[in-house]
Amino acid sequence: MSDAASQTGPVLSADGKPLKRSLQRALRAQKLRALALIAPLLIFILVTFIAPIADMLFRSVENQIVSDTLPRTTRALQDWDHKAGQPPSEDVFAAFTYDLVAAAERKEHTRLGTRLNYEMTGISSLFRKTGRRVDDFGETYMDQFTQVDPALERPETWMTLMAAPDWQADYAAWDAARVAANKAGRDFDQPAPLFRLKAGVAEVLPETADAYAEFARLAQTENADNPADEEPWPPVFLALYRDLIHVGPGAIGRLDDASQAILAPAHDAVETFETVDLVDLYLDADEDWQNPQVWATIQAFAPAYTPGYFLSSVDLKQTPDGVAAQPEDQRIYVMLFQRTLFMSLVIMGSCVLLGYPIAYLLSNLPMRTSNVLLILVLLPFWTSLLVRTSAWKVLLQQQGVINDVLVWMGIVADDARLVMINNQFGTIVAMTHILLPFMILPLYSVMKTIPPSYVRAAKSLGATNWTAFWRVYFPQSVPGIGAGCILVFILAIGYYITPELVGGTTGTFISNRIAYHISSSLNWGLAAALGTILLAVVLILYWLYDRIVGIDNVSLG
């Protein structure tokens, strides 16, 4: 026995390997096969459901356009106090000039103006008008610099002053390879080496180096040009003046001989230059640039992420001084959310009241008769939603069929026809008709599973028809009611076409406003925030329903 016990080891499989390891390997392979089978469905759900929701959540707080388009301006505005009631200093205007001329070159200044216009009306036109003129800011200094040294007008002079020698060598090699490929008839898709500054020039001429590097890189990326063939923007000369007026001769001496030869005459002459107030150039473009609120708005929305869209969704707004209420005539979103929830509940209740008797009738009629009637219930699914909604417009309008019948019967006077369209009544009637099958089908499927013998047994024990129905039949149909209510309510709260066509000004839903911001105003951030709030409301109501009724009691039969 002791010898047998000493030879006892792990249990082996048929191939001589430990059984435990073999079982783990087999289980892992089985899980991988199962995952491979459901992978297409998971990918489909991820692409069509999870990814759009994640994108919506991101867009509702994303605000990177301000900091990405005006990086110098946002940094310069960090120490500016808008409460002083004065526009920022000329340094801020200079930083804004470099940002705006680059944004105008990329055609991004109008997008930025549109974004900021959501927060302060009028900024969009400011950016459009100034974007057309900012390219000329600095022409006065450009003319004076070229009078001192005509070479400053030539692109190759700026290459000597700003471009790194190794970049010039790399670019020359790239250009030679491109020319050779074109001569040989070969495709050449290698990107050009991006412009690099000469070492040390940014320390001596910080604004000029920054502005010129932006110009050179945009010439490459936006226009596919060689910076060595392009004359710099006039704002680059503005930057050169601002640098030279503050730099001493000793700093210029730290540059190479070629750069010193270019800059020394200009540095000696800048003290005699005719100066131009940069602020006055902006005021000539538009006097609103002296309004501190314009700059305070840029400062307030400089962060990459903002709660501004969510605040606007609940009739608030982010201001430089904090959160404030929207003007009274612009407070519409809370009212729209309340209207959407109220009307969705009314539509759901109408579908329950109308759908329950129909489902009860269908489930208790003979099979042949109930099948024929069930086709009538399903018939709306085979008819275009647009056609059904348009039919209600014909029926409900003041010169429509229903009003004509009421006038013919003498119930309504011809000059007092009922207004049943372009209001909440029209939306409720049309959507109840459209969503009624979604209530009837779950009810019908549940009612078909209720044995008729239960009601007969209750009656045989002395219960009245009402008592047998209310105490025996109805509780068993509650799961169908729950399923129908969830279907109808969730479909109603996000409906768009029907409220748009028959709702008018008092019967539209929040979904119509979301569609407006997506397709017309292009305020996708606000549309995403409204959609996120709507999703949160649905999830909260779903949670409450689960707590009160219990989602386990919902059944589709």
XYZ file of C-alpha atoms in Angstrom:
557
model
C 0.000 0.000 0.000
C 2.818 2.382 0.845
C 4.462 1.718 -2.519
C 1.196 2.416 -4.350
C 0.698 5.628 -2.420
C 4.210 6.835 -3.167
C 3.653 6.356 -6.913
C 0.369 8.280 -6.894
C 0.578 11.442 -9.104
C -1.727 13.686 -11.175
C -4.411 11.927 -13.184
C -3.352 11.655 -16.828
C -5.429 11.813 -19.994
C -5.114 9.367 -22.897
C -2.268 11.372 -24.436
C -0.258 11.228 -21.227
C -0.818 14.860 -20.214
C -2.376 15.915 -16.877
C -6.150 15.606 -17.083
C -6.756 18.969 -15.385
C -4.649 20.788 -17.954
C -6.346 18.967 -20.823
C -9.787 19.875 -19.493
C -8.790 23.543 -19.151
C -7.457 23.552 -22.705
C -10.666 21.961 -24.030
C -12.825 24.444 -22.096
C -10.784 27.372 -23.419
C -11.146 26.125 -26.998
C -14.891 25.748 -26.500
C -15.182 29.340 -25.248
C -13.148 30.604 -28.198
C -15.429 28.773 -30.641
C -18.483 30.250 -28.935
C -16.929 33.722 -29.089
C -16.136 33.286 -32.784
C -19.775 32.406 -33.450
C -21.144 35.521 -31.752
C -18.294 37.836 -32.842
C -20.142 39.131 -35.961
C -23.152 40.074 -33.830
C -20.957 41.744 -31.216
C -19.124 43.724 -33.899
C -22.430 44.757 -35.477
C -23.796 45.959 -32.117
C -20.549 47.762 -31.363
C -20.488 49.589 -34.708
C -24.193 50.415 -35.019
C -25.198 50.950 -31.380
C -22.374 51.347 -28.866
C -20.087 53.504 -31.052
C -22.815 56.057 -32.009
C -23.848 56.432 -28.366
C -20.226 56.880 -27.294
C -19.739 59.470 -30.048
C -22.892 61.293 -28.922
C -21.666 61.375 -25.311
C -18.284 62.746 -26.459
C -19.770 65.410 -28.712
C -21.975 66.666 -25.875
C -18.907 67.866 -23.927
C -16.220 68.241 -26.642
C -15.028 71.800 -27.245
C -11.547 71.441 -28.704
C -12.180 73.693 -31.701
C -11.493 76.857 -29.672
C -8.191 75.762 -28.157
C -7.052 74.030 -31.370
C -7.858 77.013 -33.615
C -6.689 79.768 -31.237
C -3.874 78.178 -29.222
C -1.826 81.382 -28.783
C -4.894 83.464 -27.951
C -6.167 81.098 -25.274
C -2.758 81.108 -23.596
C -2.521 84.906 -23.785
C -6.017 85.304 -22.288
C -5.280 83.191 -19.213
C -4.113 86.192 -17.165
C -6.708 88.647 -18.515
C -9.481 89.659 -16.131
C -12.754 90.271 -17.965
C -14.266 91.866 -14.859
C -12.116 94.959 -15.406
C -14.445 95.937 -18.249
C -11.590 96.637 -20.683
C -10.563 94.730 -23.827
C -7.295 92.761 -23.527
C -3.844 94.150 -24.244
C -2.192 94.447 -27.623
C -0.208 91.271 -26.871
C -3.485 89.337 -26.929
C -4.481 91.010 -30.196
C -1.097 90.049 -31.682
C -1.509 86.408 -30.625
C -5.023 86.458 -32.038
C -3.682 87.840 -35.326
C -1.288 84.920 -35.785
C -4.033 82.437 -34.904
C -6.668 84.050 -37.096
C -4.531 84.347 -40.220
C -3.641 80.645 -39.928
C -7.292 79.709 -39.299
C -8.397 81.759 -42.311
C -5.793 79.968 -44.428
C -7.249 76.616 -43.276
C -10.824 77.912 -43.743
C -11.531 77.170 -40.059
C -12.286 80.662 -38.777
C -15.920 80.488 -39.913
C -16.429 77.162 -38.108
C -14.972 78.675 -34.964
C -17.191 81.742 -35.321
C -20.242 79.506 -35.699
C -19.296 77.593 -32.545
C -18.861 80.760 -30.468
C -22.004 82.265 -31.977
C -23.993 79.628 -30.065
C -22.816 81.352 -26.890
C -22.893 85.000 -27.996
C -24.865 86.193 -30.980
C -22.832 88.184 -33.488
C -19.420 86.542 -33.074
C -19.849 84.583 -36.300
C -20.011 87.743 -38.408
C -17.027 89.155 -36.477
C -14.859 86.225 -37.505
C -16.065 86.278 -41.108
C -15.419 89.972 -41.635
C -12.077 90.062 -39.840
C -10.895 86.811 -41.438
C -11.036 88.502 -44.833
C -8.809 91.387 -43.652
C -6.393 89.875 -41.148
C -4.008 88.816 -43.918
C -3.234 92.528 -44.447
C -2.448 93.285 -40.788
C 1.257 94.079 -40.780
C 1.568 95.505 -44.291
C 2.809 98.806 -42.858
C 5.757 97.031 -41.219
C 6.369 94.856 -44.294
C 6.769 97.967 -46.457
C 9.185 99.573 -43.989
C 11.288 96.421 -43.570
C 11.645 95.994 -47.325
C 12.712 99.644 -47.617
C 15.492 98.964 -45.111
C 16.501 95.724 -46.836
C 14.766 94.693 -50.085
C 16.068 91.165 -49.515
C 13.471 90.691 -46.749
C 10.842 90.574 -49.478
C 12.454 87.495 -51.033
C 11.468 83.991 -49.775
C 15.055 82.714 -49.865
C 16.081 85.359 -47.325
C 13.532 83.974 -44.884
C 14.773 80.457 -45.567
C 18.277 81.575 -44.580
C 16.911 83.228 -41.452
C 14.427 80.569 -40.287
C 14.906 77.166 -41.931
C 17.029 74.430 -40.383
C 19.876 73.420 -42.747
C 19.107 69.712 -42.306
C 15.471 70.351 -43.268
C 16.596 72.182 -46.413
C 18.780 69.200 -47.308
C 15.943 66.746 -46.637
C 13.520 68.811 -48.692
C 15.974 69.092 -51.594
C 16.449 65.292 -51.590
C 12.692 64.747 -51.450
C 12.099 67.187 -54.314
C 14.788 65.497 -56.437
C 13.189 62.096 -55.832
C 9.777 63.500 -56.766
C 11.094 64.998 -60.020
C 12.858 61.756 -60.914
C 9.709 59.734 -60.275
C 7.642 62.057 -62.436
C 10.128 61.806 -65.304
C 10.044 58.027 -65.033
C 6.236 57.993 -64.957
C 6.105 56.441 -61.492
C 3.704 57.352 -58.705
C 5.326 59.310 -55.898
C 3.310 59.449 -52.700
C 6.008 60.111 -50.126
C 5.055 63.195 -48.068
C 7.374 66.168 -48.008
C 9.427 66.643 -44.821
C 7.598 69.156 -42.645
C 9.308 72.511 -42.134
C 11.700 72.731 -39.175
C 13.092 75.887 -37.582
C 16.768 76.677 -37.328
C 18.199 76.023 -33.884
C 18.306 79.104 -31.643
C 16.108 81.393 -33.734
C 13.020 80.781 -31.571
C 14.886 81.990 -28.472
C 15.852 85.281 -30.120
C 12.735 85.897 -32.247
C 9.948 83.911 -30.522
C 6.927 85.496 -32.200
C 8.545 85.649 -35.642
C 9.728 82.049 -35.499
C 6.302 80.843 -34.371
C 4.392 82.832 -37.001
C 6.772 81.909 -39.840
C 6.798 78.224 -38.919
C 2.970 78.260 -39.057
C 3.102 79.961 -42.456
C 5.672 77.516 -43.854
C 3.877 74.395 -42.651
C 0.526 75.607 -43.936
C 2.119 76.370 -47.302
C 3.204 72.717 -47.415
C 0.072 71.043 -46.049
C -2.720 73.255 -47.361
C -1.338 74.402 -50.723
C 1.352 71.762 -51.422
C 3.855 74.589 -52.023
C 7.528 74.958 -51.230
C 7.968 77.593 -48.465
C 11.188 78.655 -50.155
C 9.078 79.945 -53.057
C 6.439 81.793 -51.001
C 6.542 85.306 -49.556
C 5.557 85.334 -45.850
C 2.265 86.737 -44.606
C 2.295 90.411 -43.572
C 1.545 89.358 -39.940
C 4.994 87.677 -39.962
C 6.490 91.147 -40.442
C 4.332 92.369 -37.567
C 5.861 89.623 -35.418
C 9.356 90.576 -36.594
C 8.785 94.205 -35.587
C 7.465 93.176 -32.149
C 10.489 90.947 -31.591
C 13.127 93.399 -32.778
C 11.693 96.295 -30.768
C 12.230 94.278 -27.578
C 15.438 92.357 -28.335
C 18.896 93.738 -27.723
C 21.898 93.626 -30.081
C 23.541 91.028 -27.885
C 20.734 88.563 -28.475
C 21.052 88.923 -32.250
C 24.769 88.237 -31.855
C 23.929 84.700 -30.718
C 22.668 83.868 -34.210
C 24.826 82.717 -37.117
C 26.612 85.259 -39.324
C 24.074 85.054 -42.164
C 21.173 85.762 -39.810
C 23.038 88.628 -38.153
C 23.699 90.180 -41.541
C 19.976 90.101 -42.304
C 18.707 91.291 -38.919
C 21.280 93.900 -37.877
C 20.139 96.665 -40.292
C 16.488 95.975 -39.504
C 17.165 96.031 -35.747
C 18.868 99.415 -36.035
C 15.950 100.854 -38.006
C 12.876 99.634 -36.084
C 13.115 102.504 -33.594
C 12.305 104.920 -36.431
C 9.433 102.892 -37.897
C 5.976 104.345 -38.206
C 3.857 102.295 -35.811
C 0.286 101.125 -36.236
C -2.032 100.383 -33.312
C -3.078 96.779 -33.824
C -6.264 97.344 -31.827
C -7.272 100.099 -34.252
C -6.917 97.660 -37.174
C -9.425 95.352 -35.505
C -11.779 98.205 -34.704
C -11.653 99.258 -38.362
C -12.765 95.743 -39.246
C -15.538 95.733 -36.618
C -16.031 97.884 -33.529
C -17.327 94.911 -31.544
C -13.730 93.796 -31.005
C -13.529 96.352 -28.211
C -16.413 94.618 -26.416
C -14.885 92.726 -23.449
C -17.712 90.153 -23.626
C -16.388 88.895 -26.968
C -13.001 88.121 -25.470
C -14.585 86.828 -22.265
C -16.579 84.334 -24.344
C -13.408 83.109 -26.049
C -11.749 82.834 -22.637
C -14.699 80.984 -21.083
C -14.825 78.368 -23.841
C -11.092 77.858 -24.219
C -11.032 74.512 -22.297
C -11.170 71.377 -24.424
C -14.304 70.153 -22.630
C -17.307 72.191 -21.594
C -20.623 71.739 -19.769
C -22.091 74.493 -21.939
C -24.149 72.195 -24.159
C -25.767 70.464 -21.197
C -26.474 73.832 -19.552
C -28.161 75.040 -22.742
C -30.234 71.828 -22.759
C -31.850 72.860 -19.467
C -32.279 76.556 -20.373
C -29.085 77.712 -18.669
C -25.864 79.044 -20.143
C -22.211 79.265 -19.252
C -20.975 82.833 -18.953
C -17.600 84.283 -17.950
C -19.155 84.978 -14.528
C -20.558 81.459 -14.094
C -23.843 79.713 -14.824
C -26.842 81.923 -15.589
C -30.383 81.464 -16.863
C -31.169 81.918 -20.523
C -33.279 84.937 -21.510
C -36.939 84.201 -20.905
C -37.809 84.129 -24.597
C -35.158 81.444 -25.205
C -36.206 78.990 -22.493
C -37.716 76.190 -24.536
C -35.914 72.954 -23.764
C -37.293 72.202 -20.294
C -40.775 72.878 -21.675
C -40.093 70.556 -24.626
C -38.873 67.773 -22.328
C -41.981 68.155 -20.148
C -44.236 68.162 -23.197
C -42.507 65.100 -24.647
C -42.884 63.106 -21.426
C -46.498 64.198 -20.886
C -47.647 63.477 -24.423
C -45.789 60.159 -24.530
C -47.590 59.103 -21.349
C -50.943 60.231 -22.793
C -50.280 58.289 -26.013
C -49.276 55.244 -23.980
C -52.470 55.504 -21.914
C -54.586 55.917 -25.041
C -53.019 52.814 -26.555
C -53.760 50.828 -23.380
C -57.421 51.947 -23.317
C -57.944 51.197 -26.990
C -55.663 48.198 -27.336
C -56.780 46.155 -24.318
C -60.393 45.544 -25.499
C -59.165 44.733 -29.014
C -56.566 42.259 -27.753
C -59.161 40.719 -25.405
C -61.590 40.313 -28.301
C -58.953 38.785 -30.588
C -57.806 36.301 -27.953
C -61.354 35.057 -27.219
C -62.742 34.816 -30.747
C -62.475 31.627 -32.813
C -59.083 31.193 -34.434
C -60.282 31.800 -37.992
C -62.061 35.047 -37.092
C -59.236 36.307 -34.867
C -56.672 35.682 -37.630
C -58.681 37.785 -40.078
C -58.995 40.616 -37.563
C -55.314 40.322 -36.654
C -54.452 41.059 -40.283
C -56.292 44.367 -39.890
C -54.156 45.125 -36.835
C -50.989 44.370 -38.798
C -52.129 46.299 -41.874
C -50.576 49.641 -40.685
C -47.147 47.965 -40.693
C -47.524 47.467 -44.447
C -48.403 51.110 -45.049
C -45.863 53.919 -45.196
C -45.616 56.007 -42.031
C -45.667 59.148 -44.159
C -48.883 58.030 -45.860
C -50.600 57.291 -42.536
C -49.579 60.636 -41.084
C -50.662 62.509 -44.218
C -54.026 60.744 -44.062
C -54.600 62.171 -40.596
C -53.829 65.642 -41.920
C -56.629 65.156 -44.453
C -59.006 63.861 -41.791
C -58.290 66.389 -39.033
C -57.841 69.709 -40.820
C -60.574 72.338 -40.548
C -61.754 71.626 -44.087
C -61.164 67.916 -43.609
C -63.424 64.893 -43.544
C -64.213 64.863 -39.810
C -65.133 68.559 -39.663
C -67.249 68.201 -42.827
C -69.185 65.308 -41.254
C -69.714 67.216 -38.008
C -70.974 70.258 -39.921
C -73.268 68.082 -42.063
C -74.714 66.485 -38.900
C -75.264 69.921 -37.351
C -73.028 69.210 -34.361
C -70.562 71.977 -35.292
C -71.307 75.285 -37.005
C -69.583 75.903 -40.315
C -67.876 79.026 -38.968
C -66.756 77.245 -35.783
C -64.970 74.213 -37.150
C -62.773 72.328 -34.696
C -59.008 72.893 -34.741
C -57.649 69.348 -34.532
C -54.400 69.621 -36.472
C -51.058 71.366 -35.847
C -51.520 71.027 -32.103
C -51.147 68.456 -29.326
C -54.507 66.833 -30.091
C -53.477 66.028 -33.655
C -50.154 64.579 -32.502
C -51.822 62.368 -29.875
C -54.456 61.066 -32.280
C -52.015 60.315 -35.118
C -49.382 58.717 -32.891
C -51.954 56.641 -31.016
C -53.107 55.199 -34.323
C -49.523 54.537 -35.440
C -48.347 52.951 -32.176
C -51.526 51.017 -31.331
C -50.303 47.738 -32.926
C -47.275 47.801 -30.628
C -49.699 47.646 -27.690
C -52.130 45.119 -29.163
C -49.596 42.477 -30.191
C -47.927 41.979 -26.743
C -51.351 41.999 -25.073
C -52.720 39.494 -27.556
C -49.768 37.140 -27.218
C -50.079 37.139 -23.407
C -53.867 36.802 -23.381
C -53.686 33.766 -25.667
C -51.714 31.966 -22.938
C -54.382 32.579 -20.236
C -56.508 29.389 -19.884
C -60.258 30.197 -20.233
C -60.947 27.611 -17.561
C -59.676 30.011 -14.886
C -62.467 32.489 -15.526
C -65.070 29.727 -15.780
C -63.877 28.309 -12.452
C -64.219 31.715 -10.815
C -67.751 32.104 -12.137
C -68.661 28.621 -10.955
C -67.589 29.652 -7.464
C -70.029 32.553 -7.503
C -67.967 35.427 -8.933
C -69.680 37.938 -11.170
C -68.378 38.603 -14.672
C -66.589 41.755 -13.500
C -65.097 40.070 -10.412
C -63.875 37.106 -12.479
C -62.288 39.450 -14.968
C -60.751 41.855 -12.471
C -59.552 39.301 -9.907
C -58.573 36.423 -12.193
C -58.078 37.479 -15.820
C -56.647 40.982 -15.542
C -53.713 40.157 -13.191
C -52.544 37.516 -15.662
C -52.593 40.057 -18.503
C -50.441 42.624 -16.634
C -47.157 41.336 -18.153
C -48.582 42.089 -21.607
C -49.612 45.576 -20.476
C -46.095 46.172 -19.160
C -44.476 45.035 -22.402
C -46.837 47.151 -24.504
C -46.348 50.238 -22.329
C -42.555 49.997 -22.546
C -42.669 49.558 -26.323
C -45.128 52.384 -26.930
C -43.566 54.844 -24.482
C -39.989 54.403 -25.721
C -41.098 54.632 -29.357
C -43.253 57.703 -28.636
C -40.623 59.637 -26.683
C -38.204 59.524 -29.632
C -40.701 60.002 -32.475
C -39.932 62.651 -35.073
C -41.896 62.456 -38.338
C -45.447 62.486 -37.008
C -45.003 65.421 -34.556
C -43.183 67.318 -37.305
C -46.083 66.918 -39.750
C -49.125 67.299 -37.482
C -47.734 68.892 -34.296
C -47.412 72.520 -35.346
C -45.836 74.732 -32.694
C -47.519 73.154 -29.657
C -47.323 69.472 -30.553
C -43.663 68.963 -31.436
C -41.323 66.823 -29.344
C -37.757 67.293 -28.159
C -36.708 64.929 -30.963
C -37.803 67.556 -33.490
C -35.447 70.064 -31.879
C -32.621 67.531 -31.936
C -33.224 66.963 -35.652
C -33.226 70.737 -36.213
C -29.825 71.163 -34.583
C -28.368 68.248 -36.546
C -29.667 69.220 -39.982
C -30.260 72.993 -39.886
C -28.368 74.875 -37.173
C -25.511 72.306 -37.243
C -25.124 72.654 -33.476
C -24.229 68.994 -33.061
C -22.943 69.495 -29.524
C -26.322 70.746 -28.302
C -28.113 67.998 -30.245
C -25.845 65.411 -28.598
C -26.496 66.880 -25.144
C -30.268 66.827 -25.725
C -30.027 63.232 -26.948
C -27.941 62.249 -23.922
C -30.480 63.772 -21.531
C -33.308 62.001 -23.372
C -31.421 58.703 -23.076
C -30.849 59.316 -19.370
C -34.556 60.072 -18.832
C -35.559 56.819 -20.565
C -33.070 54.817 -18.475
C -34.310 56.422 -15.244
C -37.934 55.678 -16.109
C -36.967 52.138 -17.048
C -35.268 51.766 -13.656
C -38.333 53.132 -11.860
C -40.559 50.745 -13.790
C -38.335 47.860 -12.782
C -38.477 48.945 -9.121
C -42.255 49.406 -9.075
C -43.534 46.707 -11.459
C -40.514 44.507 -12.043
C -39.006 43.939 -15.435
C -39.248 40.179 -14.849
C -43.034 40.510 -15.007
C -42.888 41.870 -18.559
C -43.713 39.284 -21.163
C -44.209 39.199 -24.901
C -46.022 35.851 -24.626
